[in-house]
PDB file of C-alpha atoms in Angstrom:
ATOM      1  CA  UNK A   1      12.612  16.343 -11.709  1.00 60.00           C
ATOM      2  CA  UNK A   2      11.558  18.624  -8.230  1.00 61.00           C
ATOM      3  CA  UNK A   3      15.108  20.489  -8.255  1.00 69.00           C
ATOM      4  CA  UNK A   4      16.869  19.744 -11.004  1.00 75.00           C
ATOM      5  CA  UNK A   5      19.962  21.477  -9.968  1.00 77.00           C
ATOM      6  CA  UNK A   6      20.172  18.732  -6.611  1.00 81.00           C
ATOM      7  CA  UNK A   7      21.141  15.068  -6.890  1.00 81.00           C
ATOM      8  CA  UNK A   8      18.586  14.922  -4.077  1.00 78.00           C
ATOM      9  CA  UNK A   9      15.867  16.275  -6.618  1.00 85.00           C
ATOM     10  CA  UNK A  10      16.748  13.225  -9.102  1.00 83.00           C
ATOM     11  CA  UNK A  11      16.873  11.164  -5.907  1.00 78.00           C
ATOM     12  CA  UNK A  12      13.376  11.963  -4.384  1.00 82.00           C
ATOM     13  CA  UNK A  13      11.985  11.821  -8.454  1.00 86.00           C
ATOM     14  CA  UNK A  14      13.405   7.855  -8.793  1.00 82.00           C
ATOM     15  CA  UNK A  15      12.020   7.113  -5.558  1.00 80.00           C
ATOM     16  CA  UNK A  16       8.531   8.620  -6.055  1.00 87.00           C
ATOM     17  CA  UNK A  17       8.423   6.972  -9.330  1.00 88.00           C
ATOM     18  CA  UNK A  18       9.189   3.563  -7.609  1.00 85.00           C
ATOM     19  CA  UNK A  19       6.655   3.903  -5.455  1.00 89.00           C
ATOM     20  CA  UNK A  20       3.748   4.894  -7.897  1.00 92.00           C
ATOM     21  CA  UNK A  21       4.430   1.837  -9.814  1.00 90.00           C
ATOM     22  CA  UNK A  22       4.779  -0.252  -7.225  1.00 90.00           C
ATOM     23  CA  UNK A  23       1.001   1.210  -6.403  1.00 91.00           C
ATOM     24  CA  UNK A  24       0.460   0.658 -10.039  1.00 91.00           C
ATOM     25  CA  UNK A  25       1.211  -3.211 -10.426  1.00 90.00           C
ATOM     26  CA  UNK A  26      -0.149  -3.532  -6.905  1.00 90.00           C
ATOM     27  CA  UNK A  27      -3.979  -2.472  -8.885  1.00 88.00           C
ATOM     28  CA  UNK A  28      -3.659  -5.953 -10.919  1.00 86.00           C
ATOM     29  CA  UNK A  29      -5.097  -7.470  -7.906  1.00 86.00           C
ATOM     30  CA  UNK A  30      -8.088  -5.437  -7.918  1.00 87.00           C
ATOM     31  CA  UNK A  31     -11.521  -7.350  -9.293  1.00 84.00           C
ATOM     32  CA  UNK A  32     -12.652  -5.742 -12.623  1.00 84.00           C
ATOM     33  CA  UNK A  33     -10.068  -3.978 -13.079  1.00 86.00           C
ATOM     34  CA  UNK A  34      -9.057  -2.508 -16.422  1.00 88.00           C
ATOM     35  CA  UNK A  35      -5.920  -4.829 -17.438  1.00 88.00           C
ATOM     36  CA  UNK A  36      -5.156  -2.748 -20.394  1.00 90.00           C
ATOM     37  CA  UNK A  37      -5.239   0.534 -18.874  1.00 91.00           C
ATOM     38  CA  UNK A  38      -2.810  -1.332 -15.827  1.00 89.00           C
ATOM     39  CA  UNK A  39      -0.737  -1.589 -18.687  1.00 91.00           C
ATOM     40  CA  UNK A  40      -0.803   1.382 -19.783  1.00 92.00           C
ATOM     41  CA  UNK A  41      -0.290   3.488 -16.795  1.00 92.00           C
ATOM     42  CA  UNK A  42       2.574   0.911 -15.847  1.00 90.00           C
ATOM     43  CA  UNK A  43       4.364   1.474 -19.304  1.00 92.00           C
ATOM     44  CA  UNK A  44       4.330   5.025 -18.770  1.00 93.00           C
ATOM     45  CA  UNK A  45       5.901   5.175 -15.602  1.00 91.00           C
ATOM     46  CA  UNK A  46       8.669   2.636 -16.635  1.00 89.00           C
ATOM     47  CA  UNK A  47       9.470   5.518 -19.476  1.00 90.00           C
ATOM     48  CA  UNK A  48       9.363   7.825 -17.028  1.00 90.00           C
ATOM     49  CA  UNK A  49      11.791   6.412 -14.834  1.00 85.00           C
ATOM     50  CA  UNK A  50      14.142   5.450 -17.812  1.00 84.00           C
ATOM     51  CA  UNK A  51      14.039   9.492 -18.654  1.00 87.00           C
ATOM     52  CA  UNK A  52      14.931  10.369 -15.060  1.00 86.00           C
ATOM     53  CA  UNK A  53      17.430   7.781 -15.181  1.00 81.00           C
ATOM     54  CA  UNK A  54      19.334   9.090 -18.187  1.00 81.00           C
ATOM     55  CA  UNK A  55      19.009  12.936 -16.398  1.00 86.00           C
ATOM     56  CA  UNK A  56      19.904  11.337 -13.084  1.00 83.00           C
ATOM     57  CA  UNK A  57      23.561   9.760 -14.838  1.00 81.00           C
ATOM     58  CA  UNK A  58      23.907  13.242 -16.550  1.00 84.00           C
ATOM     59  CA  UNK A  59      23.891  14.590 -13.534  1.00 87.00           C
ATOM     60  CA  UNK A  60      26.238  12.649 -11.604  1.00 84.00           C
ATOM     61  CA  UNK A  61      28.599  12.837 -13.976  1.00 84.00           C
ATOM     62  CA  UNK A  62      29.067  16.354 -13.253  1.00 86.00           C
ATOM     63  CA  UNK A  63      31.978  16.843 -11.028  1.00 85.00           C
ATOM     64  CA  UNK A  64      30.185  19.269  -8.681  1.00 87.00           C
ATOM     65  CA  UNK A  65      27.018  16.549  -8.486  1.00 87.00           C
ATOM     66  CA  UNK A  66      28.384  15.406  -5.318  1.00 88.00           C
ATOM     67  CA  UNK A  67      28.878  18.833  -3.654  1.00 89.00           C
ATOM     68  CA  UNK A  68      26.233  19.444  -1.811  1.00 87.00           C
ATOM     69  CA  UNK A  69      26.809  15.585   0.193  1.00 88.00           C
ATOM     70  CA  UNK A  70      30.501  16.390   0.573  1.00 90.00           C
ATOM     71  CA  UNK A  71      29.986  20.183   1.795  1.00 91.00           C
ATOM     72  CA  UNK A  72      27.467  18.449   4.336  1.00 90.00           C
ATOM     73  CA  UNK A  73      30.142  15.868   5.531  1.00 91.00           C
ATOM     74  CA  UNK A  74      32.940  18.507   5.611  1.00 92.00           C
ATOM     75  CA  UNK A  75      30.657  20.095   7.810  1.00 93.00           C
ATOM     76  CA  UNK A  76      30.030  17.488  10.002  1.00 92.00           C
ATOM     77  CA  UNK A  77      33.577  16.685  10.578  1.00 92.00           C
ATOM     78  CA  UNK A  78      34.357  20.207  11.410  1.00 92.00           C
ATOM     79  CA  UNK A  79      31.497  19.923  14.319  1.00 92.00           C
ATOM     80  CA  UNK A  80      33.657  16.871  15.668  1.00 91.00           C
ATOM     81  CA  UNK A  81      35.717  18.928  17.495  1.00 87.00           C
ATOM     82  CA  UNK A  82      33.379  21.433  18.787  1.00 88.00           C
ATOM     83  CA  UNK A  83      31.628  18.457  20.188  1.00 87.00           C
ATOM     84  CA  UNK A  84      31.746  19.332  23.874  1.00 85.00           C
ATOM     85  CA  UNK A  85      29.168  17.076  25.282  1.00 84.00           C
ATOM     86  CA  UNK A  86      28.430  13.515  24.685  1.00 78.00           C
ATOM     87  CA  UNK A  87      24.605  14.209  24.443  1.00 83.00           C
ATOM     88  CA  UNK A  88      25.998  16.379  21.274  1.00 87.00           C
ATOM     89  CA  UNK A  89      28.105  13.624  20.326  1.00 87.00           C
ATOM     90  CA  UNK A  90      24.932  11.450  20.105  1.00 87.00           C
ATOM     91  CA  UNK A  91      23.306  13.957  17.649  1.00 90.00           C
ATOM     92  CA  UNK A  92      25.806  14.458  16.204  1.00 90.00           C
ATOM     93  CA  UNK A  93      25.943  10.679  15.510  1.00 90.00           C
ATOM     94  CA  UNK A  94      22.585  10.660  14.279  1.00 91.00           C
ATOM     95  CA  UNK A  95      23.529  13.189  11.273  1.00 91.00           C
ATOM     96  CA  UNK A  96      25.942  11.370  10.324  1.00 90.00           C
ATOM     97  CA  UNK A  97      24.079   8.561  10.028  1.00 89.00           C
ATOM     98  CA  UNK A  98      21.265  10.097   8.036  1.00 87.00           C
ATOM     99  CA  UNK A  99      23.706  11.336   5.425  1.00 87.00           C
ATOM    100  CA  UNK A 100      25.241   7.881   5.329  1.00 87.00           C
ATOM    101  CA  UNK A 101      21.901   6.666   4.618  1.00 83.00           C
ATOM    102  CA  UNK A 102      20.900   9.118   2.096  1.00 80.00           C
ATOM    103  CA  UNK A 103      24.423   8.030  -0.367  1.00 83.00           C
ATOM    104  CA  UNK A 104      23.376   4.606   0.801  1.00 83.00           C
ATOM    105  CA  UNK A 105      19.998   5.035  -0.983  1.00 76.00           C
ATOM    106  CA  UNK A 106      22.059   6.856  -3.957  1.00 79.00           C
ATOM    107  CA  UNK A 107      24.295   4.119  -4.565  1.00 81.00           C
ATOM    108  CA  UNK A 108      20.737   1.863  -4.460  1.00 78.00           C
ATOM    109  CA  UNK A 109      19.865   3.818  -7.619  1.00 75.00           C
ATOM    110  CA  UNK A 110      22.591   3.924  -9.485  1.00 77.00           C
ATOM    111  CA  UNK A 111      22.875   0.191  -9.133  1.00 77.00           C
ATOM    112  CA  UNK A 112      19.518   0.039 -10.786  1.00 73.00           C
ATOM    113  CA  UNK A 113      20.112   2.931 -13.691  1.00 70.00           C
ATOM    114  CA  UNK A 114      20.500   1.515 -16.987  1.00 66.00           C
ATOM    115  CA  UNK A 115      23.677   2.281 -17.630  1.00 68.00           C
ATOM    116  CA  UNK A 116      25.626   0.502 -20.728  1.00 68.00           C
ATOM    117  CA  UNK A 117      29.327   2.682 -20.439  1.00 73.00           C
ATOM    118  CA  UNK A 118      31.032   0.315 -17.080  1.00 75.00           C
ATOM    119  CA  UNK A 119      33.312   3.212 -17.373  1.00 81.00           C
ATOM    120  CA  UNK A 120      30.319   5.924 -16.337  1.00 79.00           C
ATOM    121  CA  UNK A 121      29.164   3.847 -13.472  1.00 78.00           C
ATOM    122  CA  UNK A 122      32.786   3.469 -12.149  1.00 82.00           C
ATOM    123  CA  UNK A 123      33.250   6.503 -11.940  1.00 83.00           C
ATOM    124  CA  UNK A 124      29.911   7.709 -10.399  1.00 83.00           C
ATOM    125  CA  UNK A 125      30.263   4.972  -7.692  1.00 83.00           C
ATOM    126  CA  UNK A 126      33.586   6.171  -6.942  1.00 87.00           C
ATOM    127  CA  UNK A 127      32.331   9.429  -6.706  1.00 87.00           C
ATOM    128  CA  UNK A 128      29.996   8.391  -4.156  1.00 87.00           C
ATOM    129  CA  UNK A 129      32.611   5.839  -2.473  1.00 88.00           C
ATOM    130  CA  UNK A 130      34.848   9.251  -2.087  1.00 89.00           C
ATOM    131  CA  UNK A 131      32.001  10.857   0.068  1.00 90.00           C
ATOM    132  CA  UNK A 132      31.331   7.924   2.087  1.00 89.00           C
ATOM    133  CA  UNK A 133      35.130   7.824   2.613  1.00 91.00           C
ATOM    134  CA  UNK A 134      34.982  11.318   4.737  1.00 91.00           C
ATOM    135  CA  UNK A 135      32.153   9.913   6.544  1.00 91.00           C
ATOM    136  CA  UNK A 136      33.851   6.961   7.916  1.00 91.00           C
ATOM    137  CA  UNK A 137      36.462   8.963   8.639  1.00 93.00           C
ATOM    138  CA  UNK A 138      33.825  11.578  10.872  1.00 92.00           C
ATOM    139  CA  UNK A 139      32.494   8.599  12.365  1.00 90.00           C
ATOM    140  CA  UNK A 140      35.704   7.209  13.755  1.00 91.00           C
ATOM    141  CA  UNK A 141      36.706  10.487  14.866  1.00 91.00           C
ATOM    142  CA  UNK A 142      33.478  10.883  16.479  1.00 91.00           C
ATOM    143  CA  UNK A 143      33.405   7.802  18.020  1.00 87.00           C
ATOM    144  CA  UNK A 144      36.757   9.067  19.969  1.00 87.00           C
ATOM    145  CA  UNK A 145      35.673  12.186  21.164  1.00 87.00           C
ATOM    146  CA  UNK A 146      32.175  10.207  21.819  1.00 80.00           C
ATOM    147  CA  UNK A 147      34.252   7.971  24.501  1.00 76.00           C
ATOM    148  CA  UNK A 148      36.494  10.876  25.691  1.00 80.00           C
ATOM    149  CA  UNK A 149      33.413  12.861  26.362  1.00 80.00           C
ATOM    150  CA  UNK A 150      31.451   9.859  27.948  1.00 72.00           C
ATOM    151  CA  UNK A 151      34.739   9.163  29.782  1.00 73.00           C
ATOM    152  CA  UNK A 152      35.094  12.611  31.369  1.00 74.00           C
ATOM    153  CA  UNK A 153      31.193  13.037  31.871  1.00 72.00           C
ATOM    154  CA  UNK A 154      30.818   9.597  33.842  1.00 74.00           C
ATOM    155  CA  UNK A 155      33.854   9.861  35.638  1.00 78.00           C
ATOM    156  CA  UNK A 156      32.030  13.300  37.529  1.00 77.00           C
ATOM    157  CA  UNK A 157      28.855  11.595  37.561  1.00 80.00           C
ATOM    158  CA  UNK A 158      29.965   8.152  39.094  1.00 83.00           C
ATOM    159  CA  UNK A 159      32.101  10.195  41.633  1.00 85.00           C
ATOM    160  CA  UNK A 160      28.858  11.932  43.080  1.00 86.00           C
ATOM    161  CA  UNK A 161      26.781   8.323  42.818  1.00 86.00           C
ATOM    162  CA  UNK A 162      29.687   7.012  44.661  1.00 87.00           C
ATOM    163  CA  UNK A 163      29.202   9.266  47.488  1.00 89.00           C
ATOM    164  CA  UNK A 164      25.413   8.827  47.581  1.00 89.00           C
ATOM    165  CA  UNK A 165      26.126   5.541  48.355  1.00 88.00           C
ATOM    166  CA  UNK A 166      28.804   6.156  50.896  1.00 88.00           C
ATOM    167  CA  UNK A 167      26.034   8.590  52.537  1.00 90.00           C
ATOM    168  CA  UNK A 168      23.857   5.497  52.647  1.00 90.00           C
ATOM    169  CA  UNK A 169      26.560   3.110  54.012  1.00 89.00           C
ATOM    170  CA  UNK A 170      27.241   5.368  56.537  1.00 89.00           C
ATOM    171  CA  UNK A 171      23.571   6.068  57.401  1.00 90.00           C
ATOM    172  CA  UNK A 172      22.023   2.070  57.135  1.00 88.00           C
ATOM    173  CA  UNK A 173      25.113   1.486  59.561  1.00 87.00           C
ATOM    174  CA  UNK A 174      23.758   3.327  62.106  1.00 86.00           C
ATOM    175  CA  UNK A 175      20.275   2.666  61.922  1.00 86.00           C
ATOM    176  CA  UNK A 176      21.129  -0.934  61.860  1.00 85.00           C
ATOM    177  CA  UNK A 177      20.220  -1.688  65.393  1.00 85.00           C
ATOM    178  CA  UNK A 178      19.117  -5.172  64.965  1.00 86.00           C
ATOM    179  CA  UNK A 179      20.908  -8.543  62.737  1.00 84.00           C
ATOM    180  CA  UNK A 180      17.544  -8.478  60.783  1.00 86.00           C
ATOM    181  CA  UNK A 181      17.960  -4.628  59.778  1.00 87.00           C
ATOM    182  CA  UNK A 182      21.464  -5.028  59.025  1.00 86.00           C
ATOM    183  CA  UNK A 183      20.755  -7.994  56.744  1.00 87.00           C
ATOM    184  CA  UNK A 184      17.890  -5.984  55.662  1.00 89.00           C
ATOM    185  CA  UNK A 185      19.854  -2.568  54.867  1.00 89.00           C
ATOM    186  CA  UNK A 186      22.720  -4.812  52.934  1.00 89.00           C
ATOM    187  CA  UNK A 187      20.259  -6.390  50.197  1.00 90.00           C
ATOM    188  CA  UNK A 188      19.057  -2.362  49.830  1.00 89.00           C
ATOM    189  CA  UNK A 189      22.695  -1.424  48.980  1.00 90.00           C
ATOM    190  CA  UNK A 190      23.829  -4.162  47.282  1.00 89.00           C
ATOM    191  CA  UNK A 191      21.086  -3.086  44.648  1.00 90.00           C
ATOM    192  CA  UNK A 192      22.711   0.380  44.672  1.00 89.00           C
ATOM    193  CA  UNK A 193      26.184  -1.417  43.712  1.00 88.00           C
ATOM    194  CA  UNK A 194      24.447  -3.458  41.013  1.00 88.00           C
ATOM    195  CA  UNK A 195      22.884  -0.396  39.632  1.00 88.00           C
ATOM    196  CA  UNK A 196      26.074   1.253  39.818  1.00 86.00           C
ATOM    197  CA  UNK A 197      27.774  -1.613  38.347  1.00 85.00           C
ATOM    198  CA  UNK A 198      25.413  -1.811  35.332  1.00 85.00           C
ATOM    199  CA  UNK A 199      25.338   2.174  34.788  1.00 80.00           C
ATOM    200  CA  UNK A 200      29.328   2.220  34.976  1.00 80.00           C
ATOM    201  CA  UNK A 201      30.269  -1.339  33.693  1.00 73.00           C
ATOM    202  CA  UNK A 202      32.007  -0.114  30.765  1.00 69.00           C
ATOM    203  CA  UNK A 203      34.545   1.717  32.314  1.00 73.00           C
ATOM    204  CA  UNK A 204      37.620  -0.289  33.779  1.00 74.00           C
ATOM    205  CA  UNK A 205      38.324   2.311  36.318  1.00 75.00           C
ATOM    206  CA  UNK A 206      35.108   2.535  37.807  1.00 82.00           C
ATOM    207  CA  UNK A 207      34.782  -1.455  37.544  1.00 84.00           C
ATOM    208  CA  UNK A 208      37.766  -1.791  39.936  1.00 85.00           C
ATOM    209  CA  UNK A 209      36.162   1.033  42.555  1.00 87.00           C
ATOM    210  CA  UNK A 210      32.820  -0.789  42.215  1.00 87.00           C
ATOM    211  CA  UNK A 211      34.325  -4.278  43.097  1.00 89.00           C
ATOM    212  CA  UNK A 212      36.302  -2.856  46.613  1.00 88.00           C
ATOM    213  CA  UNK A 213      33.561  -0.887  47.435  1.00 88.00           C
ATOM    214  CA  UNK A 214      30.659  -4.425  47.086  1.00 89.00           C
ATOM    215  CA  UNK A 215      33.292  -6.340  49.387  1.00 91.00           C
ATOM    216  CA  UNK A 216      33.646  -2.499  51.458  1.00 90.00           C
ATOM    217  CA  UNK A 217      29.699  -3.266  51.900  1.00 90.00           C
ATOM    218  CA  UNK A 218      29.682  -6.786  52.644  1.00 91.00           C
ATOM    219  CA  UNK A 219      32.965  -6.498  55.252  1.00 90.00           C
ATOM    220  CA  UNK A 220      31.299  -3.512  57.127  1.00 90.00           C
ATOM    221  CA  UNK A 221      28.020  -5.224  57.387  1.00 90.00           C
ATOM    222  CA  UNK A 222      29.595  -8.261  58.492  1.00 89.00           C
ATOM    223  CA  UNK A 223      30.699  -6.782  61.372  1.00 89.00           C
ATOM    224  CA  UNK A 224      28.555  -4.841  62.561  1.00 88.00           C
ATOM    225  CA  UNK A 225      25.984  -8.318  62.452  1.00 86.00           C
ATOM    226  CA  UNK A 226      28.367  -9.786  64.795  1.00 87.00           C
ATOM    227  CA  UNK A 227      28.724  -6.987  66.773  1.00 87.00           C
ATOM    228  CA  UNK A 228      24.809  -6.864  66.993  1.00 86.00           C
ATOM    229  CA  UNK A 229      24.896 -10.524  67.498  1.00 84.00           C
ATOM    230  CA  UNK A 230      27.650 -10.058  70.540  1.00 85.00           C
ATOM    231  CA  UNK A 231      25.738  -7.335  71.766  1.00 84.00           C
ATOM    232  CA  UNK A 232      22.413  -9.545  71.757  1.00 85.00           C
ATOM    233  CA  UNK A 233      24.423 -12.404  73.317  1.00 84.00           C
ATOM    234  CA  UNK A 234      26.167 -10.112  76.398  1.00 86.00           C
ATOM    235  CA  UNK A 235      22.687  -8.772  77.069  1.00 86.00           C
ATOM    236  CA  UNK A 236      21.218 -11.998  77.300  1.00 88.00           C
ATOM    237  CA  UNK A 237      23.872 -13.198  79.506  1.00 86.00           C
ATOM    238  CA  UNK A 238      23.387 -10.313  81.499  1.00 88.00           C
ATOM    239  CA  UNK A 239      20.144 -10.958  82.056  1.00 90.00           C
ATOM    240  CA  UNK A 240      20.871 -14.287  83.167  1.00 90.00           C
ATOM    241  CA  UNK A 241      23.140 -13.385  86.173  1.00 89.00           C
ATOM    242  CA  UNK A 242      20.700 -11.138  87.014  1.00 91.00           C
ATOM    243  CA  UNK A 243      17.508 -13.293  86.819  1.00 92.00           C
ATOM    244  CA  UNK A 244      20.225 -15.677  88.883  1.00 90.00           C
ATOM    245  CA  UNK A 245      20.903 -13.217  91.249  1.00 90.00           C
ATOM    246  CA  UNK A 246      17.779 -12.660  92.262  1.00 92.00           C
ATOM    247  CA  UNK A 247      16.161 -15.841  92.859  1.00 91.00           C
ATOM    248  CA  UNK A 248      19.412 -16.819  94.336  1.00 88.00           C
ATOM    249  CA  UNK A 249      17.807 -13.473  97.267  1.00 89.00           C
ATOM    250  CA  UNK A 250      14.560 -15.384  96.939  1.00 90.00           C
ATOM    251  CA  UNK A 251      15.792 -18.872  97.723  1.00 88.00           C
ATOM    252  CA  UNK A 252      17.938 -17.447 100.695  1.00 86.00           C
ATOM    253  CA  UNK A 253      14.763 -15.803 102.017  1.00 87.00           C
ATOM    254  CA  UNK A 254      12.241 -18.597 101.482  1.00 88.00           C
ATOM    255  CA  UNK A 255      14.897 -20.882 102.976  1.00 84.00           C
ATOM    256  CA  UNK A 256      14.966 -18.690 106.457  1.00 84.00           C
ATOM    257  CA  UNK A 257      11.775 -18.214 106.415  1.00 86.00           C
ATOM    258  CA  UNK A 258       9.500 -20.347 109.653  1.00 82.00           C
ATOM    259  CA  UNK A 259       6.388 -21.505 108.027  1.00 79.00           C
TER     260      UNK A 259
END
């Protein structure tokens, strides 16, 4: 075994065994090869991995087997609540996981020790069980302070998106000079709100904000298309009476004119 005073020692040994006879079986496929040496080299790893298995049971019987996996997830769920960003909440996270995975992978091989006492593998699963109950109990900690955190943090960061996108209300509105522009400048921020909408959907708060501030848009912009339109319309009409006006001067002069 590589550290015989670590479960993860007996761990890494099963596992390494596995895998060279896994290599081993996978040579019966070569041509010419030598079957009875196959054999052989296969045979010897199985009573290998029986040894290790026998150690590995040993071991976990020991009530301080486990130590090292629950000092690690005592650890972790101390770290919960120095957790002060969510990007640390994320790692954090990830740690978890990994040790989850590891007692995951442990349970994997005691499932496949040969073990003839039901009473020893009881109690080494429940070992393990014990363990994964603090971790489950980290996680759904975690996952609070993860949604407090991501609360807090978007809350600042949608309130400064929000008033980039007021700045660019405000600003398309008056560059808007035309009912094509204005139509134009909408379909630009309405891909802001989507974004905005997509980036903060999660959030019921900002959901509401989001939905007052898409009709906000589309009401503003409205209007100022009609007013554009209005304008367009008086001008024109302006025009008119004046074009009116003056060959209404032509028409008197031609009319008093001789020849």
């Amino acid at each position: 075994v590589a550290n015989p005073d670590q479960v993860g020692g007996y761990v890494e040994t099963l596992a390494a065994l596995r895998a060279v006879r896994g290599k081993v079986i996978g040579l019966r496929e070569l041509r010419h090869v030598d079957a009875a040496g196959v054999e052989a080299m296969e045979a010897s790893v199985v009573e290998q991995t029986e040894a290790v298995s026998q150690k590995t049971l040993s071991f976990l019987l020991r009530e301080d087997a486990l130590d090292p996996y629950r000092e690690k997830a005592q650890q972790q769920d101390d770290a919960v609540g120095e957790v002060a960003k969510a990007a640390e909440a994320e790692k954090l996270a990830a740690a978890v996981d990994a040790s989850a995975g590891e007692l995951e992978l442990l349970i994997d091989v005691v499932n496949n020790l040969d073990i003839d006492d039901a009473t020893q593998r009881t109690a080494v699963v429940e070992s393990i069980s014990e363990v994964f109950s603090r971790l489950n109990a980290t996680r759904s900690r975690l996952r609070a302070r993860r949604q407090e955190l991501g609360q807090q943090e978007g809350a600042a960061e949608f309130a400064s998106r929000l008033k980039l996108l007021e700045q660019s209300i405000t600003n398309a509105l008056e560059l808007a000079d035309t009912p094509a522009k204005a139509d134009a400048s909408l379909a630009k921020l309405m891909v802001q709100v989507e974004e905005l909408e997509a980036n903060f959907g999660g959030f019921d708060d900002f959901v509401v904000v989001l939905i007052e501030k898409r009709e906000e848009v589309l009401a503003a912009f409205e209007q100022r298309r009609l007013a554009l339109v209005e304008q367009k319309n008086q001008r024109a009409d302006t025009l008119a009476r004046a074009a009116e006006r003056i060959l209404g001067t032509v028409r008197s002069r031609v009319e008093a004119m001789d020849s």
